[in-house]
PDB file of C-alpha atoms in Angstrom:
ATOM      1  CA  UNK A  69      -4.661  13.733   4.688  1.00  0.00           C
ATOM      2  CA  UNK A  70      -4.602  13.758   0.929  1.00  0.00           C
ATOM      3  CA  UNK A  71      -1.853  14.777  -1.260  1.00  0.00           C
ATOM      4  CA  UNK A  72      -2.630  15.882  -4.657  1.00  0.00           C
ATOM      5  CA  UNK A  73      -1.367  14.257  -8.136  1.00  0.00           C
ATOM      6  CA  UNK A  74       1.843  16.408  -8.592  1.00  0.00           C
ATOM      7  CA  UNK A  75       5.655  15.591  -9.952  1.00  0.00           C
ATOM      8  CA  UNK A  76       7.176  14.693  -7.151  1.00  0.00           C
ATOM      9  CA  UNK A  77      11.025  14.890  -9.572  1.00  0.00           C
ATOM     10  CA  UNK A  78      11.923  11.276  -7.623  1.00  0.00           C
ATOM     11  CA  UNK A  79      12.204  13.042  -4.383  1.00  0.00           C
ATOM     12  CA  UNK A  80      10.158  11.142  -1.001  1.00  0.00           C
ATOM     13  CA  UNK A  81       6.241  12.031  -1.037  1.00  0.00           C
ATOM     14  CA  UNK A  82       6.145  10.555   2.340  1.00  0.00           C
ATOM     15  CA  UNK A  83       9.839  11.242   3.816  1.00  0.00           C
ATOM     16  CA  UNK A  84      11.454   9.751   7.364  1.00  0.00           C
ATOM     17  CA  UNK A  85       9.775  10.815  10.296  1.00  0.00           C
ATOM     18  CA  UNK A  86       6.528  12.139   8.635  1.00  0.00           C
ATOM     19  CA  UNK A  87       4.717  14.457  11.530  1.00  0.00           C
ATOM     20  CA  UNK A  88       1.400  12.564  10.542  1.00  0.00           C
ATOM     21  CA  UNK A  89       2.196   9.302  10.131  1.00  0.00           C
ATOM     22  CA  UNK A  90       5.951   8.276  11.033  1.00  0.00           C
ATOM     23  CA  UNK A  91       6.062   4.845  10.835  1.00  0.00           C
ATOM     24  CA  UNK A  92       5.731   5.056   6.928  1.00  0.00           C
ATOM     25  CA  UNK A  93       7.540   6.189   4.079  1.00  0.00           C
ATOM     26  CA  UNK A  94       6.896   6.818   0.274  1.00  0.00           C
ATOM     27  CA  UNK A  95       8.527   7.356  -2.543  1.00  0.00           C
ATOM     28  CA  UNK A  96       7.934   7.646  -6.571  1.00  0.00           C
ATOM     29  CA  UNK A  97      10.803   7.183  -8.599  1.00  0.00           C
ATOM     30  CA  UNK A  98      10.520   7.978 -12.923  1.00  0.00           C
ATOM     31  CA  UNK A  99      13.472   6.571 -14.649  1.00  0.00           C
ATOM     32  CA  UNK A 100      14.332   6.341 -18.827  1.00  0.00           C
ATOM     33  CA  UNK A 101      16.101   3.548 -20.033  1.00  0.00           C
ATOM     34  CA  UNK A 102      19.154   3.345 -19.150  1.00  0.00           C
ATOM     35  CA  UNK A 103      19.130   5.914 -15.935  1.00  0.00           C
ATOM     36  CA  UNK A 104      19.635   4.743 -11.973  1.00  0.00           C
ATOM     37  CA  UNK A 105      18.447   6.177  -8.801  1.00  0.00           C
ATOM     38  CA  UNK A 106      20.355   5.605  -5.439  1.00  0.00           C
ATOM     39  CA  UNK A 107      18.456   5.656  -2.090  1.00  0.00           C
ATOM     40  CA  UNK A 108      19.611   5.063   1.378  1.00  0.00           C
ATOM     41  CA  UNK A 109      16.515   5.305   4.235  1.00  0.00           C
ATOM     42  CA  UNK A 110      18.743   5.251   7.489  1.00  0.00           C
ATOM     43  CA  UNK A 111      15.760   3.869  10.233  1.00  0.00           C
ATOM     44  CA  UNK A 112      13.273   2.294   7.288  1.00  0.00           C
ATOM     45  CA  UNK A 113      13.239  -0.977   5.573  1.00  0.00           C
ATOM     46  CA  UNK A 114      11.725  -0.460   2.093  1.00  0.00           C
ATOM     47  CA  UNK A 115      10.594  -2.670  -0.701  1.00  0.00           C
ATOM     48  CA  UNK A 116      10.715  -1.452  -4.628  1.00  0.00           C
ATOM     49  CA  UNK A 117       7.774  -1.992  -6.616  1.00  0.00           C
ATOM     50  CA  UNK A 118       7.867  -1.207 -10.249  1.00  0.00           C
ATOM     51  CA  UNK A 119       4.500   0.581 -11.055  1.00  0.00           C
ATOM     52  CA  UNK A 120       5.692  -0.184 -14.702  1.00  0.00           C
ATOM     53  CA  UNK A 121       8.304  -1.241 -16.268  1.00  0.00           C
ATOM     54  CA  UNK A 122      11.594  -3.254 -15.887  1.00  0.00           C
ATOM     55  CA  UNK A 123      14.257  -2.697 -13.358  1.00  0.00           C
ATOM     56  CA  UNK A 124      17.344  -3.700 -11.846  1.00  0.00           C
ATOM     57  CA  UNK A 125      17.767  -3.081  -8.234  1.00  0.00           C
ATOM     58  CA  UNK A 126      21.177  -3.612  -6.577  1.00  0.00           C
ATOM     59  CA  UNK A 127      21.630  -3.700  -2.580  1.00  0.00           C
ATOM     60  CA  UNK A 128      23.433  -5.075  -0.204  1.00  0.00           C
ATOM     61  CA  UNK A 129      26.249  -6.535  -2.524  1.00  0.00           C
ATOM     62  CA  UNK A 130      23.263  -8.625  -4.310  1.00  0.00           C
ATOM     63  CA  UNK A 131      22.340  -7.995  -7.905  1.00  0.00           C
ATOM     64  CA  UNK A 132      18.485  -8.748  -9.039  1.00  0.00           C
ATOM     65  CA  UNK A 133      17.409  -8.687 -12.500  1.00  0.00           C
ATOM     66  CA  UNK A 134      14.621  -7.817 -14.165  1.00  0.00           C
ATOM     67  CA  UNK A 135      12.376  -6.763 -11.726  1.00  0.00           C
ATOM     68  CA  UNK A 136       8.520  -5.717 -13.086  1.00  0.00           C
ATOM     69  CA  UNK A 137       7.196  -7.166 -16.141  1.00  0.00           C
ATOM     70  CA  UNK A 138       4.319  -4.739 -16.432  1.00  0.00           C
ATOM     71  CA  UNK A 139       3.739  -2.385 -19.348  1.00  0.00           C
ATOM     72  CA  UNK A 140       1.458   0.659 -19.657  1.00  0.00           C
ATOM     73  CA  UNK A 141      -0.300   0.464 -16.136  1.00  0.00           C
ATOM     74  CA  UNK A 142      -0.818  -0.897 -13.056  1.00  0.00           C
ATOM     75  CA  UNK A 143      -3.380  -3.535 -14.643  1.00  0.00           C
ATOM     76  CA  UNK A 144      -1.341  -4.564 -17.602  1.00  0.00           C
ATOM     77  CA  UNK A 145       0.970  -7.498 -15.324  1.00  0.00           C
ATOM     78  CA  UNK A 146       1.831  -8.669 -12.252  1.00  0.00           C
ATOM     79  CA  UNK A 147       3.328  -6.893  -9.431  1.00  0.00           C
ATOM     80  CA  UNK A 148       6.943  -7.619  -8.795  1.00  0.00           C
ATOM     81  CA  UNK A 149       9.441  -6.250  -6.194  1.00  0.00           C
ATOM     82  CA  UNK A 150      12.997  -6.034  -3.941  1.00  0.00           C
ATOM     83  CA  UNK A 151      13.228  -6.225  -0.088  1.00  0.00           C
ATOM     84  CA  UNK A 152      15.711  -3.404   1.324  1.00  0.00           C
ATOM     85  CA  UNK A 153      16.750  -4.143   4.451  1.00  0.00           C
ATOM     86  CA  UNK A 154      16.755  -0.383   6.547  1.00  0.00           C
ATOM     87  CA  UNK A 155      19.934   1.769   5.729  1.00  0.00           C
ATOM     88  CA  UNK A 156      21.504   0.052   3.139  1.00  0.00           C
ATOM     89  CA  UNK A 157      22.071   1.624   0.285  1.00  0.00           C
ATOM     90  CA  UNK A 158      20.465   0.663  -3.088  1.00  0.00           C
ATOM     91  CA  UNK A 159      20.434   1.431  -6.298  1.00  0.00           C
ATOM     92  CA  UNK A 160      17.973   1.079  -9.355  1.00  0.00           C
ATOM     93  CA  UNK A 161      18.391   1.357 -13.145  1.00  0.00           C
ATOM     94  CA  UNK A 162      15.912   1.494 -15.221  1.00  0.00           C
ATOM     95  CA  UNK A 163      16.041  -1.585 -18.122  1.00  0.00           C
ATOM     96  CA  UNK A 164      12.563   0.001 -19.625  1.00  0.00           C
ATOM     97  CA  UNK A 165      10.718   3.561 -18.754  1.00  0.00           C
ATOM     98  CA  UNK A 166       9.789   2.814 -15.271  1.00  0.00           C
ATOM     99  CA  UNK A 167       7.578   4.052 -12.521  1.00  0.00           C
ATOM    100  CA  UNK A 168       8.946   2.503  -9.509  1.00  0.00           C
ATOM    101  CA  UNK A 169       6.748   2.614  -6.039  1.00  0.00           C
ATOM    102  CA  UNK A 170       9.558   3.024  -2.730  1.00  0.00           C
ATOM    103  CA  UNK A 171       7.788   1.685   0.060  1.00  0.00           C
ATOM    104  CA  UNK A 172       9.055   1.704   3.858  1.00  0.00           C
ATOM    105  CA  UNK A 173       8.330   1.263   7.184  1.00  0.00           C
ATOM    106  CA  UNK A 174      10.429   2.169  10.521  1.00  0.00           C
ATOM    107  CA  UNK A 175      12.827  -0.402  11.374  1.00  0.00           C
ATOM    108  CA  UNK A 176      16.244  -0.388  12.664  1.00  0.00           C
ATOM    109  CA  UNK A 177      17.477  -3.689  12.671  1.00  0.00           C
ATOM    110  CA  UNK A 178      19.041  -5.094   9.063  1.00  0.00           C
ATOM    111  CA  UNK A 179      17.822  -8.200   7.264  1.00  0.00           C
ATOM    112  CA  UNK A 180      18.734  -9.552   4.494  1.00  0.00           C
ATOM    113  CA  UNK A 181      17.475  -8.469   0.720  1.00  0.00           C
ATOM    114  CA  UNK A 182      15.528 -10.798  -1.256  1.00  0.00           C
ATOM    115  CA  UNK A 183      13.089 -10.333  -4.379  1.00  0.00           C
ATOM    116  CA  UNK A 184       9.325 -11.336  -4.880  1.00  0.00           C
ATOM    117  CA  UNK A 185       8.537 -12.612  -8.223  1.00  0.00           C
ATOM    118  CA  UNK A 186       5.084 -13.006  -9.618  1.00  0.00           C
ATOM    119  CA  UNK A 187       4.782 -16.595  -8.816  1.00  0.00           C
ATOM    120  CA  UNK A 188       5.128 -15.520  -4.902  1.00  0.00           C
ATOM    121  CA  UNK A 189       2.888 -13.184  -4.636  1.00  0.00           C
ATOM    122  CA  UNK A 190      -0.097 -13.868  -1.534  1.00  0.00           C
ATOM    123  CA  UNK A 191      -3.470 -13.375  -3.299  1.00  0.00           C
ATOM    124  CA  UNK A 192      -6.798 -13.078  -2.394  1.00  0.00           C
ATOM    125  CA  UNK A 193     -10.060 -12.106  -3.164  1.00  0.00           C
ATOM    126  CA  UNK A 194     -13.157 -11.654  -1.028  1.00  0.00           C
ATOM    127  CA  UNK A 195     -16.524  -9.332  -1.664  1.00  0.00           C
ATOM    128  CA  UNK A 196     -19.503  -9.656  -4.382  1.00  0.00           C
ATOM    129  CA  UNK A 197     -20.835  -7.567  -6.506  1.00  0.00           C
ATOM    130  CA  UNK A 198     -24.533  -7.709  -4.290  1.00  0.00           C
ATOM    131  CA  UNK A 199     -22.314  -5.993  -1.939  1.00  0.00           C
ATOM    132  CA  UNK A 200     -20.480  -3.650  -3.811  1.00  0.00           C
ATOM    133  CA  UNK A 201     -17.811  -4.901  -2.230  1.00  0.00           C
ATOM    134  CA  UNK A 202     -15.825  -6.903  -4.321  1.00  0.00           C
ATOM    135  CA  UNK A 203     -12.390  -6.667  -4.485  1.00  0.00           C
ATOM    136  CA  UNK A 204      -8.700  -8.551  -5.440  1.00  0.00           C
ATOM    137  CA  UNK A 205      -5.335  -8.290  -3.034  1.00  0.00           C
ATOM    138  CA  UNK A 206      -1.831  -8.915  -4.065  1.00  0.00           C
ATOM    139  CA  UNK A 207       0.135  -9.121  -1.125  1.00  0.00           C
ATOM    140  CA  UNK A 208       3.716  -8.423  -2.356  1.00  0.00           C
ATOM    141  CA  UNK A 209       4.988  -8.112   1.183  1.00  0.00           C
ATOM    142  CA  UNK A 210       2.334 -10.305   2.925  1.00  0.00           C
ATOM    143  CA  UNK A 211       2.249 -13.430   5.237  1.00  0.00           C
ATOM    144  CA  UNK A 212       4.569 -15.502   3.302  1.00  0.00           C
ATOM    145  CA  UNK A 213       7.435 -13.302   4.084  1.00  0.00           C
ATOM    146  CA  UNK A 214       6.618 -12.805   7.806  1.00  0.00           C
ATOM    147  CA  UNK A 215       9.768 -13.988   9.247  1.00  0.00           C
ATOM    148  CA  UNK A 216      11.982 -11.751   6.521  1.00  0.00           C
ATOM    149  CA  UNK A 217      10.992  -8.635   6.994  1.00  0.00           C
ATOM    150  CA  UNK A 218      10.777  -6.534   9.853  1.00  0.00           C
ATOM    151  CA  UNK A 219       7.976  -3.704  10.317  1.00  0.00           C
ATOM    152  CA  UNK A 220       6.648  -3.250   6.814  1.00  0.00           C
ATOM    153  CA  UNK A 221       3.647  -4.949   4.981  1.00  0.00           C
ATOM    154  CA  UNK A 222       2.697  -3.898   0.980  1.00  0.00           C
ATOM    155  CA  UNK A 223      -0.337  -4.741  -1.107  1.00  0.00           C
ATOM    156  CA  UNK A 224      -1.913  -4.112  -3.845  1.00  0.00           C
ATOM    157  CA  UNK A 225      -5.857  -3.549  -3.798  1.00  0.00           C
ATOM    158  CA  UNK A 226      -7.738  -4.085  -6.704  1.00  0.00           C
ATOM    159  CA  UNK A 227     -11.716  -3.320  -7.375  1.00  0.00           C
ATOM    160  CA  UNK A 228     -13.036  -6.171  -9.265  1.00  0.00           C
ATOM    161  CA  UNK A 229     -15.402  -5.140 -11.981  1.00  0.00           C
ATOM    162  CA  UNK A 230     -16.198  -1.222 -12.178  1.00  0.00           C
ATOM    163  CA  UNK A 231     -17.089   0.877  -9.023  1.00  0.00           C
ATOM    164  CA  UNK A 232     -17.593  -0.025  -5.277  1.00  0.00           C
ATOM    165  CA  UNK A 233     -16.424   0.379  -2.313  1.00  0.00           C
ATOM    166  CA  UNK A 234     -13.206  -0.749  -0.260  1.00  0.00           C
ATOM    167  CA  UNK A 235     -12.273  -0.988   3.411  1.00  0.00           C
ATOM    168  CA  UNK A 236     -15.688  -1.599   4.079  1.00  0.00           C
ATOM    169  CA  UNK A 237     -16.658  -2.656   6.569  1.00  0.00           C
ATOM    170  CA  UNK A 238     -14.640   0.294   8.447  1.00  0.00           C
ATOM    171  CA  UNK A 239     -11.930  -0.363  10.536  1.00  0.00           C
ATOM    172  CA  UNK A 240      -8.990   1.318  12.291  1.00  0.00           C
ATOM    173  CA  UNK A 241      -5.650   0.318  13.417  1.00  0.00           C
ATOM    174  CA  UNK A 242      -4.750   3.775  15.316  1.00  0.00           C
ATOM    175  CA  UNK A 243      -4.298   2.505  18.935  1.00  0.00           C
ATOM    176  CA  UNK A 244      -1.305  -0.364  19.917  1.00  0.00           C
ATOM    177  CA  UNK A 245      -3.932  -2.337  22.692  1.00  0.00           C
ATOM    178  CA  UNK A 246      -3.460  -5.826  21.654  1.00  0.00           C
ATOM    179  CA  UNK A 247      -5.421  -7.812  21.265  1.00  0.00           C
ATOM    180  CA  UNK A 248      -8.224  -5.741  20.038  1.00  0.00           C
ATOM    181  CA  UNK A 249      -6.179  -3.380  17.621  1.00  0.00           C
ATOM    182  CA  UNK A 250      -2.721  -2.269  16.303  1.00  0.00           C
ATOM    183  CA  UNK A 251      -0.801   0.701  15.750  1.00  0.00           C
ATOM    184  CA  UNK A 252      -0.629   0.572  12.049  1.00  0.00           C
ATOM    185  CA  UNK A 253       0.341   3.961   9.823  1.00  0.00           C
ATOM    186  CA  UNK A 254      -0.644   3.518   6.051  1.00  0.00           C
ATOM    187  CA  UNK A 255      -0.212   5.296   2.556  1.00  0.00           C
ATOM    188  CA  UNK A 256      -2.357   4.620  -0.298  1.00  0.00           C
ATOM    189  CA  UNK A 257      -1.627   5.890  -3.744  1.00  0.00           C
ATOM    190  CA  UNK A 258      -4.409   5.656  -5.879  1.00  0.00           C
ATOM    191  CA  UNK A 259      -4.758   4.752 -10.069  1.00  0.00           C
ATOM    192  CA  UNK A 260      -8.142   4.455 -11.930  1.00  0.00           C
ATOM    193  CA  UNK A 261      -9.041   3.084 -14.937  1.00  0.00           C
ATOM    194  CA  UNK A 262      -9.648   5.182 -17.347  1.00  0.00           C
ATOM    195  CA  UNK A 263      -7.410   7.616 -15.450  1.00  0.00           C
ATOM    196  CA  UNK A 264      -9.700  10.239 -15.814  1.00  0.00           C
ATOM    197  CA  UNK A 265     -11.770   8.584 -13.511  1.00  0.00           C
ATOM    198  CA  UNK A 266     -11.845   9.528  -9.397  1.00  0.00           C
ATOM    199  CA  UNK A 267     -13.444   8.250  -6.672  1.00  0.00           C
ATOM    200  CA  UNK A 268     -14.009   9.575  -2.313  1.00  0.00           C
ATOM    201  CA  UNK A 269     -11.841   8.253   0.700  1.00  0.00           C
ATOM    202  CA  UNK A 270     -13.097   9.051   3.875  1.00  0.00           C
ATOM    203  CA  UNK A 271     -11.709   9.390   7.375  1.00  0.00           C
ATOM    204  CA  UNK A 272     -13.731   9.136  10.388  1.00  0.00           C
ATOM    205  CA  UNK A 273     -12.157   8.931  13.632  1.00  0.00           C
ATOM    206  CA  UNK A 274     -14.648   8.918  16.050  1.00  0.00           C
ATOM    207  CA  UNK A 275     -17.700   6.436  15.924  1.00  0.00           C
ATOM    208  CA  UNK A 276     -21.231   8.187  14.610  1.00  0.00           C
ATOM    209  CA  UNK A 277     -19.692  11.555  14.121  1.00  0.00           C
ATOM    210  CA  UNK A 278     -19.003  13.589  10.841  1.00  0.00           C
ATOM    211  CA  UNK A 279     -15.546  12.631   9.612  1.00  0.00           C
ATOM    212  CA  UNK A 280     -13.361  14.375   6.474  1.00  0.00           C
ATOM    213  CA  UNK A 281     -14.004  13.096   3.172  1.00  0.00           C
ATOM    214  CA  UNK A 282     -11.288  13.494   0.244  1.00  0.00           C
ATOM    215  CA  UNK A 283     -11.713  13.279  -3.681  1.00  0.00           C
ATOM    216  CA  UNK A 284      -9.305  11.181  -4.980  1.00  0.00           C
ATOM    217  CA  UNK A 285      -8.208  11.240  -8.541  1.00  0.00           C
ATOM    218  CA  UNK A 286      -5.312   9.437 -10.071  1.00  0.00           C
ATOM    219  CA  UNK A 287      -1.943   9.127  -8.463  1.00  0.00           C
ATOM    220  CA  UNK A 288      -3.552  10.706  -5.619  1.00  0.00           C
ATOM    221  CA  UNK A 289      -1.498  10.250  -2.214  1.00  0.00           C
ATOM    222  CA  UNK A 290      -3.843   9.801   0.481  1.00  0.00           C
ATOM    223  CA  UNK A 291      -2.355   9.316   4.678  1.00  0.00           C
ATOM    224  CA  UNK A 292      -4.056   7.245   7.008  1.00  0.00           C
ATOM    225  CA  UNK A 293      -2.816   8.147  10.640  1.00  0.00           C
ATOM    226  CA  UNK A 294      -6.038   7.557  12.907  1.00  0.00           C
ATOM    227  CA  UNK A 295      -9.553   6.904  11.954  1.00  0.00           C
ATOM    228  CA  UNK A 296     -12.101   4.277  10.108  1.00  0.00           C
ATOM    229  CA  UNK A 297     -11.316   4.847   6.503  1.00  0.00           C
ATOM    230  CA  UNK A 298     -13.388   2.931   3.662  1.00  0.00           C
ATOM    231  CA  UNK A 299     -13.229   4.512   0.104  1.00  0.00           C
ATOM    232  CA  UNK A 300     -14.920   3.911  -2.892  1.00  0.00           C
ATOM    233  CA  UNK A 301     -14.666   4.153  -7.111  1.00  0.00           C
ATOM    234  CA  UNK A 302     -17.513   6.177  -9.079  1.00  0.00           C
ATOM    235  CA  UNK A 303     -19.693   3.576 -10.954  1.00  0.00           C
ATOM    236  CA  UNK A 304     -17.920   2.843 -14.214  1.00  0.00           C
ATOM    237  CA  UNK A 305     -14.276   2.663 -13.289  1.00  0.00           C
ATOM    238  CA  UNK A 306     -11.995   0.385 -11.659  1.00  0.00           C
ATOM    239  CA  UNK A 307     -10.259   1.754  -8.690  1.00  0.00           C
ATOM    240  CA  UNK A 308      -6.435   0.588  -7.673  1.00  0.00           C
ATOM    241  CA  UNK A 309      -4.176   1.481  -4.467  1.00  0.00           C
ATOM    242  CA  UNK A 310      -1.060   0.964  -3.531  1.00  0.00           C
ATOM    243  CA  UNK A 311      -0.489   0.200  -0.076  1.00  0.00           C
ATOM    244  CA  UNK A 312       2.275   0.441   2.154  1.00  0.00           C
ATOM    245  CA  UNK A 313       1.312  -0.574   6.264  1.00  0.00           C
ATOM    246  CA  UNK A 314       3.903   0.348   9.046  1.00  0.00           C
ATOM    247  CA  UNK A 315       3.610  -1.215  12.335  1.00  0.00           C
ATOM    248  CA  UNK A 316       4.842   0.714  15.658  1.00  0.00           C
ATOM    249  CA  UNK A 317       5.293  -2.633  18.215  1.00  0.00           C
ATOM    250  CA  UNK A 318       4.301  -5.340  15.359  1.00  0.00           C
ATOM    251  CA  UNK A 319       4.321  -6.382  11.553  1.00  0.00           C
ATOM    252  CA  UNK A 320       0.996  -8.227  11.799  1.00  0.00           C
ATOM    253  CA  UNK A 321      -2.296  -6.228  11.612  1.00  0.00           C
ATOM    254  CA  UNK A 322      -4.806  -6.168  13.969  1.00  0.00           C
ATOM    255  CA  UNK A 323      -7.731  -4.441  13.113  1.00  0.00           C
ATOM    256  CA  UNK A 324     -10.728  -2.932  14.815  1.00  0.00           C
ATOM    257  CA  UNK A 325     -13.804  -3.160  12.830  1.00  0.00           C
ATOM    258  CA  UNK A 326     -16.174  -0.123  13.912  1.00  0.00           C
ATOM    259  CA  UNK A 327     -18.987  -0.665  16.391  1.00  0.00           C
ATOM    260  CA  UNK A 328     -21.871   0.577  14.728  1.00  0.00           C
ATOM    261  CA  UNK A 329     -21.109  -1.726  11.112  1.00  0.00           C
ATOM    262  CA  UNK A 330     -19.387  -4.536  12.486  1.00  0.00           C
ATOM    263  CA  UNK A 331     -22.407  -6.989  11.846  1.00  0.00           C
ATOM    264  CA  UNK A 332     -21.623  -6.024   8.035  1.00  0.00           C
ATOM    265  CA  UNK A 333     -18.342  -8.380   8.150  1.00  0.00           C
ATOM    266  CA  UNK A 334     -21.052 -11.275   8.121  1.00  0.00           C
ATOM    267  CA  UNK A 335     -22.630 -10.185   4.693  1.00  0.00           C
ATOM    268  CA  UNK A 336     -19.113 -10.050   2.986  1.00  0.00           C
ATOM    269  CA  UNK A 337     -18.227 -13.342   1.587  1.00  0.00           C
ATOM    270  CA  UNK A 338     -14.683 -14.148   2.174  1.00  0.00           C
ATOM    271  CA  UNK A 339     -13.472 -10.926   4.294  1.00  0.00           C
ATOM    272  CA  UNK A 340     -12.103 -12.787   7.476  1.00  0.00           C
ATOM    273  CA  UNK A 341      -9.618 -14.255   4.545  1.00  0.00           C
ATOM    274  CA  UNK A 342      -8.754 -11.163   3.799  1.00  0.00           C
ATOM    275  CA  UNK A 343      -8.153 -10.191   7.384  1.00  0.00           C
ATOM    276  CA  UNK A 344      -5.671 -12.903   7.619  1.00  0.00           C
ATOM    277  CA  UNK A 345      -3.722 -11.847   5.178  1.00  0.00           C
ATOM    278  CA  UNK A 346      -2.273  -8.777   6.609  1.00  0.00           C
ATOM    279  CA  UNK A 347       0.325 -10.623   8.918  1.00  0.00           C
TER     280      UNK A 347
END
């Protein structure tokens, strides 16, 4: 499903209990200097993630300053973010103009909060530019904080150099049979540079027949509930998604790469790294 660029006025693009993809939620919060937000997600752990900007986000009794160090885009810094452990309630205030990302998964049990700084961050990059593949992950939420953090798993995905495609070779994670595959929702939101710039996500969900394909444009939602899903950038702009991964029995991912490209995972330099990242 794809969700159009629109104003969202800080209210949940992705709220609890989504009929398409439950396990996730999504928010997109604008402050000015100066201005808060408060949030409680009864049922959802959530992580803030300022797009841009500088924050402060209290929860839990627990003050952390100066969260985001990133200016006019996505590209322009280092991610940055604040673990929410489900239900609690949270504020932000804005110390800059900020875009803040409010990602969540379903979880009932509460942890404890903790921030990821730029220095923690899980990164990797796998793909070439033979393949038109190439591509760099920040893993704000990602293996180091495994045994923190409940349900919920959030990225940042990167196209290195201008163009190409993503999620390639295609997988799913649709169908809790483990050890094969996972039951994984997901929620991209998309930013290209220049912003004029677009790109196609597709969505097929059944092996070697036609699937849906979406245009994407920037801040584009798109929902990933069942399906192989690869996506790509036009040639001459660099492509960026958010990504927020909800688990139904598990945090870790488990993949299913589909049948007919699997042999494709051996021409990818560097994408079984990548795979075991998402844990």
């Amino acid at each position: 499903m794809h969700i159009p660029p629109h104003d969202n006025r800080n209210r949940a693009i992705v709220d609890r209990d989504d009929p398409l993809v439950p396990l996730v939620y999504f928010n997109i919060v604008r402050l000015k200097p100066g201005e808060h937000f408060d949030y409680r997600t009864p049922g959802y752990e959530t992580c803030v993630v300022p797009a841009t900007g500088t924050v402060k986000v209290e929860v839990g009794g627990e003050v952390f300053a100066d969260i985001g160090n990133r200016g006019v885009d996505v590209w322009d810094g280092e991610p940055e973010g604040v673990y929410v452990p489900s239900g609690t309630g949270t504020r932000i205030t804005a110390r800059t103009a900020t875009e803040c990302f409010v990602a969540g998964a379903k979880f009932d049990e509460a942890l404890s909060p903790f921030a990821v700084r730029s220095g923690d961050l899980d990164v990797v990059q796998y793909g070439s530019d033979e393949t038109k593949t190439h591509r760099k992950i920040k893993h704000i939420l990602g293996t180091r904080y495994h045994d923190r953090v409940g349900r919920l798993l959030v990225s940042e995905l990167f196209t290195v150099g201008a163009g190409g495609w993503s999620g390639f070779p295609s997988h799913k994670h649709d169908t809790d049979r483990l050890p094969e595959e996972t039951r994984h929702d997901e929620c991209y939101n998309f930013r290209f540079r220049p912003d004029y710039g677009s790109g196609l996500q597709m969505l097929q969900r059944v092996d070697n027949e036609p699937g849906d394909a979406y245009h994407i444009m920037n801040r584009s939602t798109v929902l990933i509930d069942k399906g192989y899903h690869p996506c790509c950038a036009l040639p001459g702009y660099e492509m960026y998604y958010f990504t927020i991964l909800g688990g139904q029995s598990q945090r870790s991912l488990k993949q299913y790469f589909q049948p007919t490209h699997a042999a494709q995972v051996q021409t990818i330099p560097g994408i079984m790294d990548m795979v075991a990242k998402f844990r």
